[in-house]
Short mmCIF file of C-alpha atoms in Angstrom, two decimals:
data_model
loop_
_atom_site.label_atom_id
_atom_site.label_comp_id
_atom_site.label_asym_id
_atom_site.label_seq_id
_atom_site.Cartn_x
_atom_site.Cartn_y
_atom_site.Cartn_z
CA MET U 1 112.02 216.44 -14.45
CA ASP U 2 114.61 218.48 -13.00
CA LYS U 3 116.96 217.99 -10.87
CA LEU U 4 115.76 218.67 -6.77
CA SER U 5 117.58 220.93 -4.96
CA LYS U 6 118.09 220.76 -1.32
CA LYS U 7 116.45 223.45 -0.75
CA ASP U 8 113.40 221.43 -2.45
CA PHE U 9 114.38 218.22 0.00
CA ASP U 10 114.69 220.22 2.91
CA HIS U 11 110.78 222.41 2.02
CA PHE U 12 108.98 218.78 1.35
CA LEU U 13 110.27 216.72 3.88
CA GLY U 14 110.68 219.75 7.19
CA GLU U 15 113.56 219.93 7.96
CA LYS U 16 113.53 223.17 6.85
CA GLN U 17 110.00 225.24 6.28
CA TYR U 18 109.66 228.45 5.45
CA TYR U 19 106.41 230.65 5.73
CA ASP U 20 105.66 234.30 5.89
CA SER U 21 105.53 234.75 9.61
CA SER U 22 103.39 237.04 8.61
CA SER U 23 100.43 235.72 7.19
CA ASP U 24 97.55 234.76 9.40
CA LYS U 25 97.08 231.50 7.08
CA ASN U 26 100.46 230.33 8.59
CA ARG U 27 98.92 228.37 11.53
CA PHE U 28 102.15 226.02 12.03
CA PHE U 29 104.12 229.42 12.62
CA LYS U 30 103.58 229.60 15.90
CA LYS U 31 104.65 226.23 16.49
CA LYS U 32 108.49 226.24 15.26
CA LYS U 33 110.25 226.69 18.13
CA GLY U 34 108.16 224.22 20.20
CA MET U 35 108.97 221.73 17.50
CA ARG U 36 112.43 222.22 17.71
CA PHE U 37 112.88 222.76 21.84
CA MET U 38 110.41 218.95 21.78
CA ARG U 39 112.95 217.34 19.65
CA ARG U 40 115.72 218.39 21.82
CA LEU U 41 113.39 217.07 24.43
CA VAL U 42 112.77 213.60 23.34
CA PRO U 43 115.95 212.16 23.40
CA GLN U 44 116.23 213.16 27.19
CA PHE U 45 113.17 212.21 28.16
CA VAL U 46 113.34 208.21 26.38
CA THR U 47 116.76 208.53 29.03
CA ALA U 48 115.10 209.40 31.57
CA VAL U 49 112.21 206.41 31.51
CA LEU U 50 115.22 203.73 30.40
CA VAL U 51 116.90 205.31 33.63
CA PHE U 52 114.09 204.95 36.04
CA SER U 53 112.58 201.31 34.56
CA VAL U 54 116.57 200.39 35.25
CA PHE U 55 115.31 201.84 38.59
CA ILE U 56 112.58 199.62 39.76
CA LEU U 57 114.11 196.88 37.50
CA ILE U 58 116.67 196.88 40.59
CA ILE U 59 114.52 197.15 43.51
CA ASN U 60 112.19 194.87 42.18
CA VAL U 61 114.96 192.19 42.08
CA GLY U 62 116.47 193.37 45.30
CA ILE U 63 113.52 193.52 47.48
CA PRO U 64 111.06 190.96 46.07
CA PRO U 65 107.33 191.07 46.64
CA LEU U 66 106.58 188.73 50.41
CA SER U 67 104.15 186.61 47.58
CA GLU U 68 107.52 185.50 46.24
CA GLN U 69 109.78 185.22 49.09
CA GLY U 70 111.03 182.40 50.29
CA GLN U 71 109.68 182.56 53.04
CA THR U 72 112.55 179.94 55.04
CA ASP U 73 113.97 183.61 54.73
CA LEU U 74 110.96 185.90 56.25
CA GLU U 75 112.34 187.44 59.47
CA ILE U 76 109.76 186.20 61.53
CA ASP U 77 109.59 187.10 65.53
CA PRO U 78 110.85 183.97 67.25
CA HIS U 79 107.51 183.20 69.68
CA LEU U 80 105.69 183.48 66.73
CA LYS U 81 107.15 181.22 64.73
CA ASN U 82 107.36 178.31 67.02
CA GLN U 83 103.30 178.68 66.92
CA ILE U 84 103.08 178.61 63.27
CA GLU U 85 103.97 176.16 60.01
CA ILE U 86 105.60 177.44 57.61
CA ALA U 87 104.57 176.20 53.87
CA GLU U 88 106.83 176.54 50.69
CA SER U 89 103.78 175.45 47.52
CA GLU U 90 100.77 174.17 48.54
CA GLU U 91 101.27 170.63 48.45
CA GLU U 92 102.91 171.32 51.40
CA MET U 93 100.06 173.13 52.97
CA ASP U 94 97.00 170.86 52.32
CA ARG U 95 99.72 168.32 53.54
CA ILE U 96 99.85 170.84 56.75
CA LEU U 97 96.02 170.86 56.59
CA GLU U 98 95.19 166.87 56.44
CA GLU U 99 98.20 166.62 59.58
CA HIS U 100 95.88 168.32 61.47
CA LEU U 101 92.63 168.37 60.83
CA HIS U 102 91.52 164.27 60.85
CA GLY U 103 89.39 162.39 58.11
CA LEU U 104 90.03 165.45 55.76
CA SER U 105 92.05 163.85 52.91
CA GLU U 106 89.31 161.20 53.02
CA ALA U 107 86.39 163.99 53.08
CA ARG U 108 87.67 165.70 50.20
CA GLU U 109 88.52 161.90 48.01
CA LYS U 110 85.35 162.01 48.83
CA GLY U 111 84.01 165.06 47.49
CA LEU U 112 83.04 166.12 50.61
CA VAL U 113 84.93 169.56 51.05
CA LYS U 114 83.41 171.91 48.89
CA GLU U 115 85.70 174.82 47.96
CA VAL U 116 84.64 178.13 48.64
CA ASN U 117 87.22 180.44 47.39
CA GLN U 118 85.42 183.41 48.12
CA GLN U 119 86.90 186.80 49.05
CA TYR U 120 85.16 189.21 51.50
CA ASN U 121 86.91 193.01 51.67
CA VAL U 122 86.09 194.51 55.50
CA PRO U 123 84.87 197.83 54.50
CA ASP U 124 86.67 200.58 54.55
CA SER U 125 90.21 199.15 54.28
CA GLU U 126 92.21 197.35 51.68
CA ILE U 127 92.44 193.92 54.41
CA ASN U 128 89.68 190.91 53.20
CA LEU U 129 89.70 188.08 54.29
CA ARG U 130 89.12 184.71 51.76
CA VAL U 131 87.43 181.76 52.91
CA GLU U 132 89.00 178.86 50.55
CA GLU U 133 87.45 175.54 51.82
CA VAL U 134 84.02 174.36 53.98
CA TRP U 135 84.10 171.08 55.36
CA VAL U 136 80.68 170.39 57.09
CA THR U 137 80.31 167.18 59.68
CA ASP U 138 77.13 166.02 62.02
CA GLU U 139 79.36 167.04 64.60
CA HIS U 140 82.16 170.09 62.99
CA MET U 141 81.83 172.48 60.56
CA HIS U 142 85.77 173.41 60.00
CA LEU U 143 86.29 176.69 57.88
CA MET U 144 89.10 177.12 56.56
CA TYR U 145 90.28 180.57 55.24
CA SER U 146 92.87 183.24 54.71
CA LEU U 147 94.39 186.35 55.68
CA PRO U 148 95.81 188.84 54.02
CA VAL U 149 99.98 189.46 56.27
CA SER U 150 102.54 191.84 55.59
CA GLU U 151 106.08 191.18 56.74
CA GLU U 152 105.98 193.94 59.65
CA GLU U 153 103.74 192.04 60.51
CA LEU U 154 105.46 188.94 60.95
CA LYS U 155 107.60 190.24 63.27
CA THR U 156 105.39 191.06 65.57
CA SER U 157 106.07 189.15 68.93
CA ASP U 158 102.37 189.19 69.64
CA TYR U 159 100.66 189.32 66.49
CA ARG U 160 96.44 188.34 66.67
CA PHE U 161 95.14 188.66 63.42
CA HIS U 162 92.73 185.80 63.05
CA LEU U 163 88.59 184.76 62.10
CA SER U 164 87.21 185.65 66.25
CA GLU U 165 84.45 184.72 65.47
CA LEU U 166 81.36 183.58 63.54
CA TYR U 167 77.69 184.26 62.89
CA ILE U 168 74.57 182.88 60.97
CA TYR U 169 71.80 184.13 60.45
CA LYS U 170 68.82 184.97 58.26
CA ASN U 171 67.25 181.21 57.79
CA GLU U 172 63.90 179.50 58.39
CA GLU U 173 65.64 176.16 59.11
CA VAL U 174 68.57 176.92 61.48
CA GLY U 175 67.20 180.71 62.97
CA ASN U 176 70.27 183.14 64.44
CA ILE U 177 73.82 180.97 65.29
CA ASN U 178 76.41 182.57 67.48
CA PHE U 179 79.56 179.98 66.98
CA PRO U 180 82.44 180.35 69.33
CA HIS U 181 85.89 179.97 67.93
CA HIS U 182 88.15 177.30 68.83
CA ARG U 183 91.37 178.00 66.01
CA MET U 184 94.07 175.75 65.62
CA ASN U 185 94.92 175.84 68.59
CA GLU U 186 92.97 172.67 69.23
CA VAL U 187 96.14 171.30 67.28
CA HIS U 188 98.47 173.98 69.11
CA LEU U 189 99.43 175.59 64.93
CA ALA U 190 98.20 179.40 65.38
CA GLY U 191 98.41 179.17 61.59
CA ILE U 192 100.31 178.67 58.07
CA LEU U 193 101.77 180.93 56.33
CA PHE U 194 102.09 180.38 52.63
CA GLU U 195 103.46 184.09 50.74
CA ASP U 196 101.88 186.90 51.24
CA ARG U 197 98.78 185.49 53.50
CA MET U 198 98.16 183.25 56.86
CA TYR U 199 95.99 181.27 56.44
CA GLY U 200 93.77 179.13 59.14
CA VAL U 201 91.37 176.56 60.89
CA TYR U 202 87.56 177.64 61.89
CA SER U 203 86.40 174.71 63.47
CA THR U 204 82.51 175.13 65.66
CA GLN U 205 79.50 172.85 66.66
CA PRO U 206 77.23 171.54 63.52
CA LEU U 207 74.25 173.81 62.48
CA LYS U 208 71.49 172.83 64.90
CA THR U 209 67.77 174.03 65.15
CA GLU U 210 66.47 176.23 67.79
CA GLY U 211 65.89 172.85 69.74
CA SER U 212 69.07 171.80 69.38
CA ASP U 213 68.90 168.74 67.42
CA SER U 214 71.64 168.49 64.18
CA LEU U 215 69.89 169.50 60.57
CA LYS U 216 70.72 166.33 58.83
CA GLN U 217 70.75 167.68 55.50
CA TYR U 218 71.23 171.55 54.27
CA ASP U 219 71.31 173.40 51.51
CA ASN U 220 70.49 176.87 52.08
CA GLU U 221 71.97 180.25 51.43
CA PHE U 222 73.48 181.67 54.79
CA ASN U 223 73.63 184.81 55.34
CA VAL U 224 76.83 185.27 57.96
CA ASN U 225 78.72 188.29 60.07
CA PHE U 226 82.13 187.23 60.07
CA TYR U 227 84.76 189.07 63.47
CA LEU U 228 88.35 189.81 62.47
CA ASN U 229 90.47 190.46 66.15
CA TYR U 230 93.21 192.48 63.82
CA PHE U 231 95.78 193.08 66.59
CA GLY U 232 93.49 193.69 69.14
CA GLU U 233 91.07 195.47 67.08
CA ARG U 234 87.43 194.07 66.27
CA LEU U 235 86.52 194.70 62.44
CA LEU U 236 83.23 193.52 61.46
CA ILE U 237 82.09 191.89 57.61
CA ASP U 238 78.65 191.60 57.63
CA ASP U 239 76.03 190.20 55.59
CA VAL U 240 77.51 188.32 53.35
CA TYR U 241 76.82 185.14 51.55
CA LEU U 242 78.04 181.81 52.80
CA PRO U 243 77.50 178.86 50.51
CA LEU U 244 76.74 175.80 52.97
CA LYS U 245 75.91 171.95 52.18
CA TYR U 246 76.02 169.16 53.57
CA ASP U 247 73.99 165.26 53.91
CA SER U 248 74.20 163.44 57.15
CA SER U 249 74.23 159.83 55.44
CA ASN U 250 77.99 160.93 54.63
CA TYR U 251 78.66 160.75 57.97
CA GLU U 252 76.93 157.16 59.24
CA TYR U 253 78.95 155.71 62.03
CA GLU U 254 79.54 151.61 61.89
CA THR U 255 78.75 150.10 65.38
CA MET U 256 81.21 147.81 66.84
CA ASP U 257 79.48 145.90 69.94
CA VAL U 258 82.58 145.35 72.46
CA GLY U 259 81.46 143.95 75.81
CA GLU U 260 83.90 144.07 78.08
CA THR U 261 83.57 144.46 81.53
CA PHE U 262 86.39 145.17 84.78
CA SER U 263 86.36 146.47 87.70
CA PHE U 264 88.90 147.79 90.60
CA GLU U 265 88.52 147.97 93.99
CA GLU U 266 89.44 151.65 95.28
CA GLU U 267 89.92 152.36 98.74
CA ASP U 268 87.40 155.63 98.77
CA LEU U 269 84.71 155.02 96.13
CA GLY U 270 85.00 150.93 96.81
CA GLU U 271 84.35 148.79 93.61
CA ILE U 272 83.97 150.02 90.32
CA LYS U 273 82.95 148.18 87.19
CA LEU U 274 84.37 149.70 83.85
CA ASP U 275 81.87 149.18 80.35
CA VAL U 276 82.97 148.53 77.82
CA GLU U 277 79.98 148.96 75.60
CA SER U 278 81.12 149.16 71.72
CA ILE U 279 83.22 151.36 69.18
CA GLU U 280 81.87 153.20 66.68
CA THR U 281 84.21 154.62 63.17
CA ARG U 282 83.42 156.61 60.38
CA PHE U 283 86.31 157.59 57.87
CA ASP U 284 86.93 161.16 59.93
CA SER U 285 86.54 160.31 63.34
CA GLU U 286 86.39 157.27 65.84
CA LYS U 287 84.12 157.31 69.19
CA ILE U 288 84.75 154.61 72.26
CA ASN U 289 81.25 154.10 74.68
CA LEU U 290 82.16 153.33 77.97
CA SER U 291 80.39 153.96 81.71
CA LEU U 292 81.60 153.35 85.60
CA ARG U 293 79.53 152.87 87.72
CA GLY U 294 80.09 152.92 91.28
CA GLU U 295 78.63 151.23 94.92
CA GLU U 296 75.32 152.37 96.52
CA GLY U 297 75.81 156.27 97.47
CA ILE U 298 78.20 157.08 94.91
CA ASN U 299 78.08 158.29 91.62
CA VAL U 300 80.63 159.18 88.84
CA LYS U 301 80.51 162.71 87.67
CA SER U 302 83.81 162.79 85.62
CA VAL U 303 86.94 159.85 85.00
CA ASN U 304 89.69 160.93 83.66
CA THR U 305 90.81 158.49 80.71
CA ARG U 306 94.21 157.77 78.56
CA PHE U 307 94.30 155.45 75.47
CA GLY U 308 96.51 154.08 73.47
CA ASP U 309 100.42 155.42 74.01
CA GLN U 310 101.59 156.71 77.28
CA THR U 311 102.43 160.25 76.60
CA GLY U 312 99.95 161.97 78.51
CA GLU U 313 98.46 163.59 75.21
CA ASN U 314 95.60 161.25 75.11
CA ILE U 315 93.95 162.05 78.07
CA SER U 316 90.43 163.05 77.70
CA GLN U 317 88.21 164.59 80.93
CA LEU U 318 84.28 163.38 80.78
CA SER U 319 81.80 165.09 83.07
CA GLY U 320 78.64 164.15 82.93
CA GLY U 321 76.95 161.82 84.18
CA GLU U 322 78.09 157.44 84.24
CA GLU U 323 77.51 156.77 80.45
CA PHE U 324 81.10 158.69 78.65
CA THR U 325 81.31 158.87 74.50
CA VAL U 326 85.13 158.95 74.08
CA SER U 327 86.29 160.99 70.65
CA LEU U 328 89.44 158.69 69.68
CA ARG U 329 92.15 159.92 66.87
CA ASP U 330 92.71 156.75 63.42
CA GLU U 331 96.46 156.00 64.71
CA ILE U 332 95.03 154.80 68.70
CA MET U 333 92.84 152.79 66.73
CA LYS U 334 95.55 150.83 64.90
CA GLY U 335 95.92 147.20 66.33
CA ASP U 336 93.84 143.74 67.61
CA GLN U 337 94.31 145.58 70.94
CA MET U 338 94.07 148.88 72.59
CA PRO U 339 94.48 150.20 76.66
CA ILE U 340 92.89 152.26 78.55
CA GLN U 341 94.35 154.03 81.55
CA ILE U 342 92.22 155.59 84.06
CA THR U 343 93.70 158.00 86.03
CA SER U 344 91.41 160.12 88.29
CA ILE U 345 87.91 159.56 89.66
CA GLY U 346 85.54 162.62 90.25
CA ALA U 347 82.33 160.81 92.46
CA ILE U 348 79.73 162.40 94.15
CA THR U 349 77.92 161.09 97.62
CA ASP U 350 75.05 161.72 98.88
CA LYS U 351 76.03 162.12 102.45
CA ARG U 352 75.09 165.32 103.86
CA LEU U 353 77.20 168.06 106.55
CA GLU U 354 75.02 169.69 108.60
CA PHE U 355 76.05 171.77 111.61
CA ASN U 356 74.66 174.60 113.59
CA LEU U 357 76.81 177.35 114.92
CA PRO U 358 75.21 179.63 118.57
CA ILE U 359 75.36 183.85 117.59
CA SER U 360 76.61 184.11 121.28
CA GLU U 361 80.01 181.77 120.18
CA LEU U 362 80.27 183.88 116.99
CA THR U 363 80.42 187.39 118.17
CA ASP U 364 79.91 189.13 121.09
CA ARG U 365 79.21 192.53 118.08
CA ASN U 366 82.56 193.59 119.33
CA ASP U 367 85.60 190.77 119.08
CA VAL U 368 86.38 188.31 116.86
CA LYS U 369 86.15 184.93 117.49
CA THR U 370 88.18 182.86 116.07
CA SER U 371 88.87 178.57 115.32
CA ILE U 372 85.70 176.88 115.31
CA ASN U 373 85.49 173.11 113.69
CA VAL U 374 82.12 172.53 112.24
CA ALA U 375 82.69 169.78 109.92
CA GLN U 376 84.58 166.90 109.21
CA PHE U 377 85.09 164.66 105.68
CA LYS U 378 87.39 163.11 103.86
CA GLY U 379 90.03 163.46 106.68
CA ASN U 380 89.70 167.33 105.57
CA ASN U 381 88.79 169.30 108.72
CA ILE U 382 86.41 172.42 107.90
CA TYR U 383 86.73 175.68 110.58
CA LEU U 384 85.29 179.05 110.54
CA LYS U 385 88.63 181.02 111.38
CA GLU U 386 86.73 184.61 111.56
CA SER U 387 83.49 185.79 112.20
CA SER U 388 82.01 189.47 113.01
CA PHE U 389 79.95 192.61 112.48
CA VAL U 390 80.92 194.40 109.86
CA ASP U 391 78.78 197.23 107.96
CA ASP U 392 75.06 195.09 108.95
CA GLU U 393 76.47 191.87 108.22
CA LEU U 394 77.61 189.06 110.34
CA ARG U 395 80.69 187.74 108.05
CA LEU U 396 81.74 183.89 108.68
CA LEU U 397 85.13 183.31 107.28
CA PHE U 398 85.30 179.62 107.05
CA LEU U 399 88.37 177.31 105.86
CA SER U 400 89.17 174.38 105.23
CA GLU U 401 92.45 172.17 106.24
CA SER U 402 93.96 168.26 105.63
CA GLY U 403 94.12 166.04 108.18
CA GLU U 404 96.46 163.43 108.33
CA SER U 405 94.08 161.01 106.38
CA GLU U 406 93.34 162.13 103.96
CA PRO U 407 96.21 164.42 102.72
CA ASN U 408 95.47 164.70 99.11
CA ILE U 409 91.42 165.78 99.06
CA LYS U 410 90.39 169.26 100.30
CA PHE U 411 87.35 170.99 100.50
CA GLN U 412 85.38 173.84 99.22
CA LEU U 413 81.66 175.40 100.60
CA GLN U 414 80.03 176.09 97.26
CA SER U 415 80.96 174.88 93.70
CA ILE U 416 82.04 177.72 92.98
CA HIS U 417 84.23 178.54 95.54
CA GLN U 418 87.53 176.45 95.92
CA PHE U 419 90.03 175.97 98.74
CA PRO U 420 93.65 175.56 96.91
CA PHE U 421 95.61 172.88 99.06
CA ASN U 422 96.04 170.14 97.62
CA GLU U 423 96.21 168.27 94.25
CA GLU U 424 92.60 166.41 94.83
CA THR U 425 89.22 168.11 95.66
CA VAL U 426 86.27 167.55 97.67
CA THR U 427 83.51 170.12 96.54
CA GLY U 428 80.20 170.68 98.33
CA ASN U 429 77.02 173.12 97.62
CA ILE U 430 75.25 175.48 101.18
CA LEU U 431 71.73 174.44 100.01
CA ARG U 432 70.26 175.85 102.88
CA ILE U 433 70.99 178.28 106.40
CA GLN U 434 68.54 179.19 108.49
CA ASN U 435 67.76 180.43 111.67
CA SER U 436 66.35 179.77 115.13
CA GLU U 437 63.42 180.59 113.91
CA GLY U 438 63.53 178.11 110.88
CA ASP U 439 63.34 180.57 108.20
CA ASN U 440 65.73 180.57 105.54
CA LEU U 441 68.58 182.94 104.57
CA SER U 442 69.94 181.47 102.22
CA GLU U 443 68.62 184.20 99.26
CA ASP U 444 70.28 186.54 101.58
CA TYR U 445 73.47 185.38 102.00
CA SER U 446 76.31 186.33 99.15
CA ILE U 447 80.05 183.93 99.20
CA ASP U 448 83.17 185.81 98.13
CA ARG U 449 86.81 184.19 97.83
CA ARG U 450 89.60 185.45 99.61
CA GLY U 451 93.22 185.04 97.85
CA ASP U 452 94.06 183.14 100.47
CA GLY U 453 91.66 179.98 100.13
CA GLY U 454 89.31 181.29 102.48
CA LEU U 455 85.59 181.42 101.84
CA VAL U 456 84.22 184.45 103.31
CA LEU U 457 79.90 184.43 104.34
CA SER U 458 77.79 187.53 104.48
CA ILE U 459 74.13 187.83 105.85
CA PRO U 460 72.39 190.59 106.72
CA THR U 461 71.64 191.02 110.35
CA GLU U 462 68.61 192.17 109.38
CA SER U 463 67.76 188.19 108.40
CA ILE U 464 68.95 186.84 111.44
CA GLY U 465 67.00 189.47 113.78
CA GLU U 466 66.33 187.59 117.18
CA ALA U 467 67.86 183.75 115.97
CA GLU U 468 70.29 182.57 119.14
CA ARG U 469 71.55 179.77 115.65
CA LEU U 470 72.19 179.57 112.29
CA PHE U 471 72.13 175.77 110.46
CA PHE U 472 73.93 175.29 108.23
CA THR U 473 73.02 172.36 105.26
CA ILE U 474 76.01 170.98 103.43
CA GLU U 475 74.91 168.83 100.09
CA ASN U 476 76.09 166.64 96.97
CA LEU U 477 79.78 166.69 98.22
CA SER U 478 81.58 165.56 95.75
CA TYR U 479 85.16 164.92 95.87
CA ASP U 480 88.20 163.52 92.47
CA VAL U 481 90.45 160.49 93.37
CA GLU U 482 93.74 159.83 91.84
CA VAL U 483 93.46 156.04 90.35
CA ASP U 484 95.73 154.69 87.76
CA GLU U 485 94.44 151.14 86.71
CA THR U 486 94.84 149.22 82.60
CA PHE U 487 92.99 147.97 80.32
CA GLU U 488 92.91 146.57 77.26
CA ILE U 489 90.53 146.52 75.58
CA THR U 490 90.20 143.67 72.78
CA LEU U 491 89.22 145.83 69.61
CA PRO U 492 86.46 143.83 66.92
CA ASP U 493 87.50 141.71 64.58
CA ASN U 494 86.38 143.51 61.58
CA GLN U 495 87.81 147.10 63.39
#
């Protein structure tokens, strides 16, 4: 075989190829100059790509994404930082949740917490709501969720981004239910910051039928609307599926009888008896059932109580009748005895106040008459400060002032209007206003509260007619009395 020359190598390897440029069959010739240009450009292009990659790498290393940054190193508004907790790991976040949601740890162990891990997107937005877990009892539904958060949002003093409303519908057994929002504000926690999301808990009352009966068991396909508060803007995620399952047999209470009765004397109330009837316990909550009874003519309507330690954190405001049920924290129930301190009692008396006002003494339709005492209750003087005819109305300004015998009681003529004079309160409802002919004016008058605590009663002159007097009846008088009584309850042996 003849020795190949450099020209032959060039011919076969393409380093230098020789073609007849005039030949129409040479389809490569027209790309010849472009190919040479590309060979010179490729090294420069590769170099540029490498330089750009190194630049991006430096940027990413220098400013890592929020999810990779140390949570404690973030720049967070001081006010917001005081409201939230910051978790560095999933374990720490679970610990915070279990610390603020009593019974959550035990519910997880029993398999009663449903992992959802379902994401719902806000239409036409990059915002998404992720439901992490749902825990349902016969008292609450706790929905644990998360929302995205950015560094810029964490720097704002008015951070507001949370699930504000939950609407469940399209279920034959439950019907349409609009749940109010009880965020983690119940435990003074606005949220938990973990990586690039803010975690929160939405707590509601349990699911109920139209007859307000709590459902004992359900495992249905619920459709929901989520409403988000995004810095004051209301965002809607509508008609999405939320899996919910609940069986009340997992939440049965064990009832233990206590049967202790305590009594004490109070100057304004007479003898008050406190009956501690029973204690109900289960893994996620404890209840104590008690009642307060007053003497004849006194109905206890509310009570402030403090259980366990005396830090003031365990005060319960109870109202609605003589029978009360108090939900307690688990740590309060430890030990053989538990103190109950009663700090105030609200009572309703069957006493009526009746008074009448002559029209001639109220006003001569030109001048304003002042300072007419009309009634007294618990040392409070109720008096008419001003009366006048204005715009075809008789306007009466009532005020209350405390007498020396009861400096801590104040009076109001209607329960929605309060005279802010002292620490304790006396309330009442105006049941009737009649003219001298016996016509009932109660549907005609209106009541307005003034900034100074005055109560303005406006009665149309046509309703008064030619009457010479107006008759007033005040009933359902109630008042709060400060109490400082402490009792030791002996807890049942099987507690």
